Coordinates of C-alpha atoms in Angstrom, one line a residue:
Chain A
M1 CA -48.9 -56.2 96.1
N2 CA -47.9 -59.9 95.6
Q3 CA -47.3 -61.3 98.7
A4 CA -46.2 -64.8 99.9
L5 CA -49.1 -67.2 100.2
T6 CA -49.9 -67.4 104.0
D7 CA -52.7 -69.0 106.2
E8 CA -52.3 -66.7 109.2
G9 CA -55.8 -65.7 110.4
Y10 CA -57.5 -68.9 109.1
I11 CA -57.7 -70.7 112.3
D12 CA -55.3 -73.6 112.5
Y13 CA -56.7 -76.3 114.7
Y14 CA -53.9 -78.7 114.1
A15 CA -51.6 -76.3 115.1
I16 CA -53.5 -75.7 118.1
L17 CA -53.1 -79.2 119.0
G18 CA -49.8 -79.4 117.7
L19 CA -50.7 -82.2 115.3
G20 CA -50.2 -82.8 111.5
R21 CA -52.6 -83.2 109.1
D22 CA -52.4 -87.0 109.1
A23 CA -52.7 -87.4 113.0
K24 CA -55.0 -90.2 113.9
P25 CA -58.2 -89.8 116.1
G26 CA -56.7 -91.4 119.0
E27 CA -53.5 -88.8 118.6
V28 CA -56.0 -86.1 118.6
R29 CA -57.9 -87.2 121.7
K30 CA -54.6 -88.1 123.7
E31 CA -52.8 -84.7 122.7
Y32 CA -56.3 -82.7 123.6
R33 CA -56.3 -84.5 127.2
R34 CA -52.8 -83.8 127.7
R35 CA -52.7 -80.0 127.0
M36 CA -56.2 -79.7 128.7
K37 CA -54.9 -81.1 131.8
D38 CA -51.8 -78.7 131.7
L39 CA -53.8 -75.9 130.9
V40 CA -56.0 -76.6 133.9
Y41 CA -53.2 -77.1 136.1
E42 CA -51.7 -73.6 135.1
I43 CA -54.8 -72.1 135.9
G44 CA -55.1 -73.6 139.3
E45 CA -51.8 -72.0 139.8
T46 CA -52.3 -68.6 138.7
E47 CA -54.0 -65.5 140.3
I48 CA -56.8 -64.8 138.0
T49 CA -57.4 -61.2 136.8
E50 CA -59.8 -60.0 134.4
E51 CA -57.3 -60.1 131.7
K52 CA -56.1 -63.6 132.5
R53 CA -59.8 -65.0 133.0
A54 CA -60.4 -63.6 129.2
F55 CA -56.8 -65.6 127.9
Y56 CA -57.7 -68.8 129.6
L57 CA -61.5 -69.0 128.8
L58 CA -60.0 -68.5 125.0
E59 CA -57.3 -71.2 125.4
M60 CA -59.8 -73.6 126.7
A61 CA -62.4 -72.8 124.1
K62 CA -59.6 -73.3 121.4
L63 CA -58.5 -76.5 122.7
N64 CA -62.1 -77.8 123.2
A65 CA -63.1 -76.7 119.6
A66 CA -60.0 -78.3 118.0
F67 CA -60.7 -81.5 119.5
Y68 CA -64.5 -81.3 118.6
I69 CA -63.6 -80.7 115.1
L70 CA -60.5 -83.0 114.6
G71 CA -62.0 -85.7 116.9
N72 CA -64.7 -86.2 114.2
A73 CA -64.1 -87.4 110.7
N74 CA -67.1 -85.5 108.9
R75 CA -66.5 -82.3 110.9
R76 CA -62.5 -82.6 110.5
E77 CA -63.0 -83.1 106.4
A78 CA -65.7 -80.3 106.1
Y79 CA -63.2 -78.0 108.2
T80 CA -59.9 -78.8 106.2
S81 CA -61.6 -78.6 103.0
E82 CA -63.2 -75.3 103.7
R83 CA -60.0 -73.7 105.2
D84 CA -58.2 -74.8 102.1
S85 CA -60.5 -73.6 99.5
L86 CA -60.7 -70.2 101.4
I87 CA -57.0 -69.8 101.3
A88 CA -56.9 -70.7 97.5
L89 CA -59.7 -68.2 97.0
E90 CA -57.7 -65.4 98.5
Q91 CA -54.9 -66.3 96.3
R92 CA -57.1 -66.2 93.2
W93 CA -58.4 -62.6 94.2
R94 CA -55.1 -61.2 94.9
T95 CA -53.9 -62.5 91.7
A96 CA -56.9 -61.2 89.9
V97 CA -56.2 -57.6 91.6
D98 CA -52.6 -57.7 90.6
E99 CA -53.7 -58.5 87.0
H100 CA -56.5 -56.0 86.8
S101 CA -58.6 -58.6 85.9
A102 CA -62.5 -58.0 85.5
E103 CA -63.6 -60.8 88.0
A104 CA -61.4 -59.2 90.8
D105 CA -64.5 -57.4 92.3
A106 CA -66.8 -60.7 92.2
L107 CA -63.7 -62.8 93.9
R108 CA -63.6 -60.0 96.4
R109 CA -67.5 -60.2 97.3
E110 CA -67.2 -64.0 97.2
F111 CA -64.0 -63.8 99.5
D112 CA -65.5 -61.6 102.0
R113 CA -68.6 -63.5 102.1
R114 CA -67.2 -66.8 102.8
I115 CA -64.2 -65.6 105.3
R116 CA -66.9 -64.0 107.5
G117 CA -68.8 -67.2 107.4
F118 CA -65.8 -69.5 108.0
L119 CA -64.4 -67.4 111.0
S120 CA -68.0 -67.4 112.6
K121 CA -68.5 -71.2 112.1
Y122 CA -65.1 -72.4 113.1
I123 CA -64.6 -70.0 116.1
E124 CA -67.7 -68.6 117.6
E125 CA -70.1 -71.5 116.7
A126 CA -67.5 -74.5 117.0
M127 CA -66.1 -73.3 120.2
L128 CA -69.7 -72.8 121.8
D129 CA -70.8 -76.2 120.4
A130 CA -67.5 -77.8 121.7
G131 CA -68.3 -76.6 125.0
R132 CA -71.7 -78.9 125.0
D133 CA -69.9 -81.8 123.8
R134 CA -69.8 -84.5 126.8
E135 CA -66.1 -85.4 126.3
C136 CA -64.9 -81.7 126.5
V137 CA -67.0 -80.9 129.3
E138 CA -65.6 -83.7 131.4
A139 CA -61.9 -82.6 130.4
S140 CA -62.5 -78.9 130.8
N141 CA -65.4 -78.2 133.2
W142 CA -66.8 -76.0 130.8
N143 CA -70.2 -74.8 131.9
E144 CA -73.0 -72.1 131.1
A145 CA -71.0 -69.3 133.0
H146 CA -68.1 -69.9 130.7
E147 CA -70.5 -69.8 127.8
R148 CA -71.9 -66.6 129.0
H149 CA -68.7 -65.0 129.3
A150 CA -67.2 -66.5 126.1
S151 CA -69.3 -64.8 123.6
R152 CA -67.6 -61.3 123.6
I153 CA -64.3 -62.9 124.1
L154 CA -64.8 -65.0 121.0
R155 CA -66.1 -62.4 119.0
H156 CA -63.2 -60.6 119.7
Y157 CA -60.9 -63.3 118.8
R158 CA -62.9 -63.9 115.5
Q159 CA -62.4 -60.1 114.8
S160 CA -58.7 -60.1 115.6
L161 CA -58.0 -62.9 113.0
Y162 CA -60.1 -61.0 110.5
Q163 CA -58.0 -58.3 110.9
K164 CA -54.9 -60.4 110.4
V165 CA -56.2 -61.4 107.2
L166 CA -57.3 -58.0 106.3
E167 CA -53.9 -56.8 106.7
R168 CA -52.5 -58.4 103.7
L169 CA -55.6 -58.0 101.4
P170 CA -55.8 -55.4 98.8
F171 CA -57.4 -52.0 99.7
V172 CA -60.7 -51.6 98.6
E173 CA -62.5 -49.1 100.6
V174 CA -59.7 -46.5 100.0
T175 CA -56.7 -46.2 97.7
P176 CA -53.7 -47.8 98.9
P177 CA -51.8 -45.4 101.3
N178 CA -48.3 -44.0 100.9
I179 CA -47.1 -44.1 104.7
D180 CA -43.9 -42.6 105.5
W181 CA -43.4 -43.3 109.2
S182 CA -40.6 -40.7 109.9
E183 CA -43.6 -38.1 108.6
R184 CA -46.0 -40.1 110.8
T185 CA -43.6 -39.3 113.9
E186 CA -43.2 -35.8 113.0
T187 CA -47.0 -35.4 112.7
V188 CA -47.6 -37.2 116.0
Q189 CA -45.1 -34.7 117.6
S190 CA -46.8 -31.6 116.3
I191 CA -50.1 -32.6 117.0
L192 CA -49.2 -33.1 120.6
S193 CA -47.4 -29.8 120.6
E194 CA -50.4 -28.1 119.3
M195 CA -52.7 -29.7 121.8
M196 CA -50.3 -28.7 124.8
R197 CA -50.4 -24.9 123.3
N198 CA -54.3 -25.0 123.2
A199 CA -54.8 -26.7 126.6
Chain B
M1 CA -90.3 -45.4 88.0
L2 CA -87.1 -46.3 88.9
R3 CA -85.6 -45.9 85.4
N4 CA -87.5 -42.7 85.2
N5 CA -85.9 -41.2 88.3
A6 CA -82.5 -42.5 87.2
Q7 CA -82.9 -40.8 83.7
H8 CA -84.2 -37.6 85.4
A9 CA -81.1 -37.4 87.7
G10 CA -78.7 -38.3 84.9
E11 CA -79.4 -34.9 83.6
K12 CA -78.3 -33.5 86.9
T13 CA -75.2 -31.2 86.8
V14 CA -73.0 -31.2 90.1
N15 CA -71.0 -27.9 90.6
P16 CA -67.6 -29.5 91.1
E17 CA -66.3 -26.3 93.1
L18 CA -69.1 -27.5 95.9
T19 CA -68.0 -31.0 95.8
A20 CA -64.3 -29.8 96.3
K21 CA -65.4 -27.4 99.0
A22 CA -67.4 -30.3 100.9
L23 CA -64.7 -32.7 100.8
A24 CA -62.1 -30.0 101.8
K25 CA -64.7 -29.1 105.0
A26 CA -65.0 -32.9 106.0
V27 CA -61.1 -33.2 105.8
C28 CA -60.7 -30.0 108.0
D29 CA -63.4 -30.9 110.5
G30 CA -62.1 -34.4 110.9
D31 CA -65.6 -35.9 110.1
I32 CA -65.3 -39.3 108.6
V33 CA -69.2 -39.7 108.6
N34 CA -69.6 -36.8 105.8
F35 CA -66.4 -37.5 104.0
R36 CA -67.9 -41.3 103.4
F37 CA -71.3 -39.9 102.7
L38 CA -69.7 -37.8 99.7
F39 CA -68.9 -41.0 98.0
S40 CA -72.0 -42.9 98.9
P41 CA -74.7 -43.5 96.2
F42 CA -77.2 -41.1 97.6
S43 CA -74.2 -38.5 97.7
P44 CA -75.2 -34.8 96.4
A45 CA -71.9 -34.7 94.8
R46 CA -72.9 -37.7 92.3
R47 CA -74.3 -36.9 89.1
D48 CA -76.7 -39.9 89.2
S49 CA -78.0 -39.2 92.5
T50 CA -81.1 -37.3 93.0
E51 CA -79.8 -35.3 95.9
R52 CA -78.3 -31.8 95.4
F53 CA -75.7 -29.7 97.4
E54 CA -78.1 -26.4 96.6
T55 CA -81.0 -27.8 99.0
P56 CA -80.7 -26.4 102.4
K57 CA -80.7 -29.7 104.1
Y58 CA -76.9 -30.2 102.8
A59 CA -75.7 -26.8 103.8
Y60 CA -73.9 -28.5 106.7
L61 CA -71.6 -30.1 104.3
L62 CA -70.4 -26.9 102.9
P63 CA -68.0 -24.3 104.9
D64 CA -69.0 -21.0 106.1
T65 CA -67.4 -17.8 105.4
E66 CA -65.3 -17.9 108.2
M67 CA -63.9 -21.2 107.4
E68 CA -63.6 -20.7 103.7
H69 CA -61.3 -17.8 104.3
S70 CA -59.0 -19.6 106.9
D71 CA -55.7 -20.8 105.8
T72 CA -56.2 -24.4 106.9
F73 CA -59.1 -24.9 104.8
R74 CA -57.6 -23.1 101.9
A75 CA -54.5 -25.5 102.0
V76 CA -56.7 -28.4 102.1
L77 CA -58.9 -27.4 99.2
Q78 CA -55.6 -27.0 97.3
I79 CA -54.7 -30.5 97.9
V80 CA -58.4 -31.7 97.0
R81 CA -58.1 -29.9 94.0
R82 CA -54.6 -31.4 93.1
G83 CA -54.6 -32.9 89.6
D84 CA -54.3 -36.7 90.8
I85 CA -56.6 -36.6 93.6
W86 CA -59.4 -34.8 91.9
A87 CA -59.2 -37.2 88.8
H88 CA -59.5 -39.9 91.2
V89 CA -62.5 -38.2 93.0
E90 CA -64.3 -37.5 89.9
Q91 CA -63.6 -41.0 88.4
E92 CA -65.0 -42.9 91.9
L93 CA -68.1 -40.4 91.7
E94 CA -68.8 -41.7 88.3
A95 CA -68.3 -45.4 88.9
K96 CA -71.4 -47.7 89.2
R97 CA -69.9 -49.6 92.3
P98 CA -68.6 -48.8 95.8
A99 CA -66.5 -45.7 95.8
Q100 CA -62.7 -45.9 96.7
M101 CA -61.6 -43.0 99.0
P102 CA -58.5 -41.2 98.5
S103 CA -56.0 -42.3 101.1
E104 CA -54.3 -38.9 101.1
L105 CA -57.2 -37.0 102.3
L106 CA -58.6 -39.4 104.6
L107 CA -55.1 -39.6 106.3
M108 CA -55.2 -35.7 106.7
L109 CA -58.9 -36.1 107.9
A110 CA -57.6 -38.5 110.8
D111 CA -54.9 -36.2 111.9
N112 CA -57.4 -33.4 111.9
A113 CA -59.7 -35.6 113.9
V114 CA -57.3 -36.5 116.6
R115 CA -56.5 -32.6 116.7
S116 CA -60.1 -31.8 117.3
E117 CA -60.3 -34.5 120.1
K118 CA -62.8 -36.4 117.5
Y119 CA -61.3 -39.7 118.5
T120 CA -63.7 -42.1 117.1
S121 CA -63.8 -40.5 113.8
A122 CA -59.9 -40.5 113.9
A123 CA -60.1 -44.3 114.9
Q124 CA -62.2 -45.2 112.0
A125 CA -60.2 -43.3 109.6
Y126 CA -57.0 -44.7 110.8
E127 CA -58.5 -48.1 110.9
V128 CA -59.7 -48.1 107.2
L129 CA -55.9 -47.2 106.4
R130 CA -54.8 -50.1 108.5
I131 CA -52.4 -47.9 110.6
R132 CA -54.5 -47.3 113.6
A133 CA -52.5 -49.7 116.0
R134 CA -49.2 -48.3 114.5
M135 CA -50.4 -44.6 115.2
Q136 CA -51.5 -45.6 118.8
E137 CA -47.8 -46.8 119.2
E138 CA -46.5 -43.7 117.7
F139 CA -48.6 -41.5 120.3
L140 CA -47.4 -43.9 123.1
N141 CA -43.8 -43.5 122.2
Q142 CA -44.1 -39.9 122.5
G143 CA -45.6 -40.3 125.9
E144 CA -42.6 -42.4 126.7
I145 CA -40.2 -39.8 125.5
A146 CA -42.2 -37.1 127.6
L147 CA -42.1 -39.3 130.8
D148 CA -38.2 -39.4 130.2
K149 CA -38.2 -35.9 130.1
G150 CA -40.2 -35.5 132.9
D151 CA -42.8 -33.6 130.8
I152 CA -45.9 -35.1 132.7
P153 CA -48.6 -33.0 131.1
R154 CA -47.4 -33.9 127.5
A155 CA -47.1 -37.5 128.5
V156 CA -50.6 -37.9 129.9
R157 CA -51.9 -36.2 126.7
A158 CA -50.2 -38.9 124.3
Y159 CA -51.3 -41.7 126.4
L160 CA -54.9 -40.2 126.4
V161 CA -54.7 -40.2 122.6
A162 CA -53.5 -43.4 122.1
A163 CA -56.2 -44.9 124.5
S164 CA -58.6 -43.1 122.7
L165 CA -57.7 -44.7 119.3
E166 CA -58.3 -48.2 120.8
Y167 CA -60.9 -50.1 118.8
D168 CA -63.4 -52.7 120.3
Y169 CA -63.2 -55.9 118.1
G170 CA -65.6 -57.3 120.7
A171 CA -68.7 -55.0 119.7
F172 CA -71.7 -56.5 118.1
P173 CA -72.4 -57.1 115.5
E174 CA -69.3 -55.1 114.0
P175 CA -66.0 -53.7 115.5
L176 CA -66.4 -49.9 116.8
P177 CA -64.1 -47.5 118.2
A178 CA -63.8 -48.1 121.8
V179 CA -65.6 -45.5 123.9
P180 CA -65.0 -44.7 127.7
N181 CA -67.6 -46.6 129.2
F182 CA -66.9 -45.5 132.6
Q183 CA -70.4 -46.0 133.9
T184 CA -69.9 -50.0 133.2
R185 CA -66.6 -50.2 134.2
A186 CA -67.2 -48.4 137.6
L187 CA -69.7 -50.9 138.3
M188 CA -67.6 -54.0 137.7
L189 CA -64.6 -52.2 139.9
H190 CA -67.3 -52.2 142.7
G191 CA -69.0 -55.5 141.6
D192 CA -67.8 -57.3 144.9
Y193 CA -68.9 -55.9 148.1
P194 CA -65.9 -55.4 150.3
A195 CA -66.4 -57.7 153.3
T196 CA -63.9 -55.6 155.2
P197 CA -63.1 -52.0 154.8
E198 CA -59.4 -53.2 153.9
E199 CA -60.9 -55.0 150.9
S200 CA -62.3 -51.8 149.4
L201 CA -60.9 -50.4 146.3
P202 CA -59.8 -46.9 147.8
F203 CA -57.8 -49.1 150.5
Q204 CA -55.6 -51.0 148.2
E205 CA -51.6 -50.5 148.6
L206 CA -50.7 -47.6 146.7
P207 CA -48.8 -49.3 143.7
V208 CA -52.1 -51.6 143.1
F209 CA -54.4 -48.6 143.7
L210 CA -52.5 -46.9 141.1
R211 CA -52.3 -49.8 138.7
T212 CA -56.3 -50.1 139.1
G213 CA -56.9 -46.3 138.5
F214 CA -54.5 -46.2 135.5
T215 CA -56.4 -49.0 133.9
Y216 CA -59.7 -47.6 134.6
L217 CA -58.8 -44.2 133.1
L218 CA -56.8 -45.3 130.3
L219 CA -59.5 -47.9 129.3
N220 CA -56.4 -50.4 128.9
P221 CA -54.5 -52.6 131.1
S222 CA -51.7 -52.9 128.7
L223 CA -51.3 -49.1 128.8
A224 CA -51.3 -49.1 132.6
A225 CA -48.7 -52.0 132.6
K226 CA -46.5 -49.6 130.6
L227 CA -46.4 -47.2 133.6
E228 CA -45.5 -49.8 136.0
S229 CA -41.6 -49.4 135.6
R230 CA -41.8 -45.7 136.2
P231 CA -40.9 -44.6 139.8
I232 CA -43.8 -44.2 142.0
E233 CA -43.4 -40.5 142.3
T234 CA -43.7 -40.2 138.5
R235 CA -46.7 -42.2 138.6
L236 CA -48.3 -40.2 141.1
D237 CA -47.6 -37.0 139.2
F238 CA -49.0 -38.9 136.2
F239 CA -52.1 -39.9 138.1
E240 CA -52.8 -36.4 139.2
R241 CA -52.7 -35.0 136.0
L242 CA -54.7 -37.7 134.4
V243 CA -57.4 -37.4 137.0
H244 CA -57.7 -33.6 135.8
E245 CA -57.5 -34.4 132.1
R246 CA -60.5 -37.0 132.5
D247 CA -62.5 -34.7 134.5
P248 CA -62.1 -31.0 133.8
R249 CA -64.7 -30.5 136.7
W250 CA -62.9 -32.3 139.2
G251 CA -62.5 -29.2 141.8
E252 CA -66.4 -29.6 142.0
F253 CA -66.3 -33.0 143.1
A254 CA -63.4 -32.7 145.3
T255 CA -65.3 -29.9 147.5
R256 CA -68.4 -32.1 147.8
Y257 CA -66.1 -35.0 148.5
Q258 CA -64.8 -33.0 151.4
A259 CA -68.2 -32.6 152.8
A260 CA -69.0 -35.9 152.5
C261 CA -66.3 -36.8 154.5
R262 CA -67.4 -34.4 157.2
L263 CA -70.8 -35.9 156.8
T264 CA -69.2 -39.5 157.4
Q265 CA -67.1 -38.4 160.2
E266 CA -70.2 -37.0 162.1
F267 CA -72.2 -40.1 161.4
A268 CA -69.2 -42.1 162.7
E269 CA -68.9 -40.0 166.0
R270 CA -72.5 -40.9 166.7
I271 CA -72.0 -44.5 166.0
Q272 CA -69.0 -44.4 168.3
R273 CA -71.3 -42.6 171.0
A274 CA -73.9 -45.4 170.6
L275 CA -71.5 -48.0 170.9
Q276 CA -70.1 -46.4 174.3
N277 CA -73.6 -46.1 175.5
R278 CA -74.4 -49.9 174.7
A279 CA -70.8 -50.8 176.5
G280 CA -72.3 -48.8 179.5
G281 CA -75.4 -50.9 179.7
G282 CA -77.4 -48.7 177.3
D283 CA -80.3 -50.2 175.1
D284 CA -79.4 -52.6 172.5
D285 CA -81.7 -50.7 170.2
V286 CA -79.8 -47.4 170.7
L287 CA -77.3 -48.3 167.9
E288 CA -80.0 -48.9 165.4
D289 CA -81.8 -45.7 166.7
E290 CA -78.6 -43.6 166.3
I291 CA -78.1 -44.9 162.7
Y292 CA -81.5 -44.1 161.9
A293 CA -81.3 -40.5 163.6
Q294 CA -78.1 -40.0 161.6
L295 CA -79.5 -40.9 158.2
G296 CA -83.0 -39.8 158.8
E297 CA -85.6 -40.3 156.0
N298 CA -82.8 -40.4 153.4
P299 CA -80.2 -43.5 153.7
M300 CA -78.6 -42.1 150.7
E301 CA -77.6 -38.5 152.1
I302 CA -73.8 -39.3 152.0
A303 CA -74.0 -40.6 148.3
A304 CA -76.4 -37.5 147.2
Q305 CA -73.7 -35.5 148.7
L306 CA -70.9 -36.8 146.7
L307 CA -73.2 -36.7 143.6
G308 CA -74.3 -33.2 144.2
R309 CA -77.9 -34.0 144.2
S310 CA -80.2 -37.0 145.1
I311 CA -81.9 -39.5 143.0
P312 CA -85.5 -40.4 143.7
N313 CA -85.5 -43.9 145.3
G314 CA -81.7 -44.0 143.9
E315 CA -79.8 -47.2 145.0
W316 CA -76.0 -47.2 145.7
W317 CA -75.2 -48.3 142.1
Q318 CA -77.4 -45.7 140.6
Y319 CA -75.2 -43.2 142.3
L320 CA -72.0 -44.6 141.5
K321 CA -73.0 -44.7 137.9
E322 CA -74.0 -41.1 137.8
I323 CA -70.6 -40.2 139.7
A324 CA -68.7 -42.3 137.1
G325 CA -70.5 -40.5 134.2
E326 CA -69.6 -37.0 135.6
H327 CA -66.6 -37.4 137.5
P328 CA -65.2 -40.6 136.3
P329 CA -62.2 -40.8 138.8
G330 CA -64.3 -39.9 141.6
I331 CA -65.4 -43.7 142.0
L332 CA -61.9 -44.8 142.9
F333 CA -62.1 -43.1 146.4
L334 CA -65.6 -44.6 147.2
S335 CA -66.7 -47.8 148.9
R336 CA -70.1 -49.5 149.2
Q337 CA -71.2 -49.8 152.6
V338 CA -74.3 -51.5 154.3
I339 CA -75.7 -49.2 156.9
G340 CA -78.7 -50.3 158.8
E341 CA -80.9 -51.9 156.0
H342 CA -79.6 -49.9 153.4
E343 CA -76.4 -50.1 151.0
T344 CA -74.9 -46.7 150.4
L345 CA -71.5 -44.9 149.1
L346 CA -69.1 -43.9 151.6
P347 CA -66.0 -41.5 150.7
R348 CA -62.9 -43.6 151.6
Y349 CA -59.1 -43.0 151.2
R350 CA -56.1 -44.4 152.7
A351 CA -54.5 -41.9 155.5
D352 CA -51.1 -42.7 154.2
S353 CA -51.7 -42.1 150.6
P354 CA -50.5 -38.8 149.3
L355 CA -53.0 -38.8 146.5
P356 CA -56.4 -37.5 148.5
I357 CA -54.3 -34.2 149.6
R358 CA -52.6 -33.9 146.1
L359 CA -56.3 -34.2 144.5
G360 CA -58.0 -32.0 147.0
L361 CA -60.3 -34.4 148.4
V362 CA -59.0 -33.8 151.8
E363 CA -57.9 -30.5 153.4
K364 CA -54.4 -29.9 153.7
R365 CA -53.4 -30.5 157.4
A366 CA -51.6 -27.5 159.1
E367 CA -47.9 -28.4 159.5

């Protein structure tokens, strides 16, 4: 059960801009503009399919949100502290589960509530809010059409990150499964053979 | 009142044999809804619930005589009754908190759901066990192995199972198993009006057409991309089989398609005659007259022929959705076309493509 502390799944806007936590506001702006310019150029050079449209829309939304959050002192402080405390809460819960502590269930409920809130706030809400920010609109040409298309893509992205966190959490709804993958391969083969026989 | 009910319910006795049988039935059926319900606060399997297995409304949870005597059911029942699993079930049904389902039973349930082609149930069960994506890969790997061996039917089946275990993380408000939403996807494929016939979907170059078709029929671009490296003949065989798997009544559509082609051909010939008349100094209105003479009072005659029935006041997109619902692959061989003042659907295919003949959309030409 004990897994190394990881922050995978908690969106990291510092990493999105390739910056450290001590980055100055000027560096945030400079890096955002540079990356957005590169992205817009890349989009212009690419034949856009449905899949690529979704990919680029998300990339654009992530850069916008990174600048929107890290470029503002209050938002940056709130985001950083919420993210850190959530990672710490996950660790507390996992430790409580390992130690069969009575508070494990209460921690699970609190963690579940906060992780959902965090991801909604810093993915869907922040990315859509950023798309209305004057500077972001100027740099990315984000408009209402982007926003209309983005909601489903952002929801998908939020859930994908949630799944990444979920993957390493203790099992709650079901007992921890004991999966033997060679047995699974054989089962898949036998299911397919049965299906072919019955076809 | 609530307390009285609870006290009264506390006196209830649950026949453990019925609980075991109900669990075994849910596992055999691959039914995650019933399985979850048996662990819910309102489950008849709980002593503190007012619900009872003995009431007729819960008869559906219990196996019928035929099932009870089947080897599969008896084998599952034996596993449900196994010491460690049964102890866990009893403990969870007594606990005053959300129950933790036994993973061993859930895994069997998921496999049975795949066997019965209850893919949404299977996807949910695998998702709870956190092995859904890996199970998709397992099926896909078997598909690749079958393709290597030239076993197209098995490969198509494996790909279809893998595609059917997909989850839609973008669903609102919560993620759900992805479902084959052909009606919506068909509209998206035909969203742009083809400015020239060459731009229409059926006129795409064969490799492009196959990629579009695989993405549409397998509901997943990454699965379609996996097939790209296969030789064109393999892809054609795969496509042909996939069409029949996705639409078991494809033959009916193909027959109607042939009739629609004949209707379109007659129509084209009349237009051609009208054009010749006009070139020969005929009246400019002749072309319009010919169009309406052909279409009569029902401009959607060809679309109705394709669907097999007419839709009162139906537009092209309504016909398209209906065809996509009944014969999903059919919409890959259609194109939008404005005729006169109306937009309709026409059968279209590339004359140099082997697919229309292989799929029975056109009659084989005499050698």
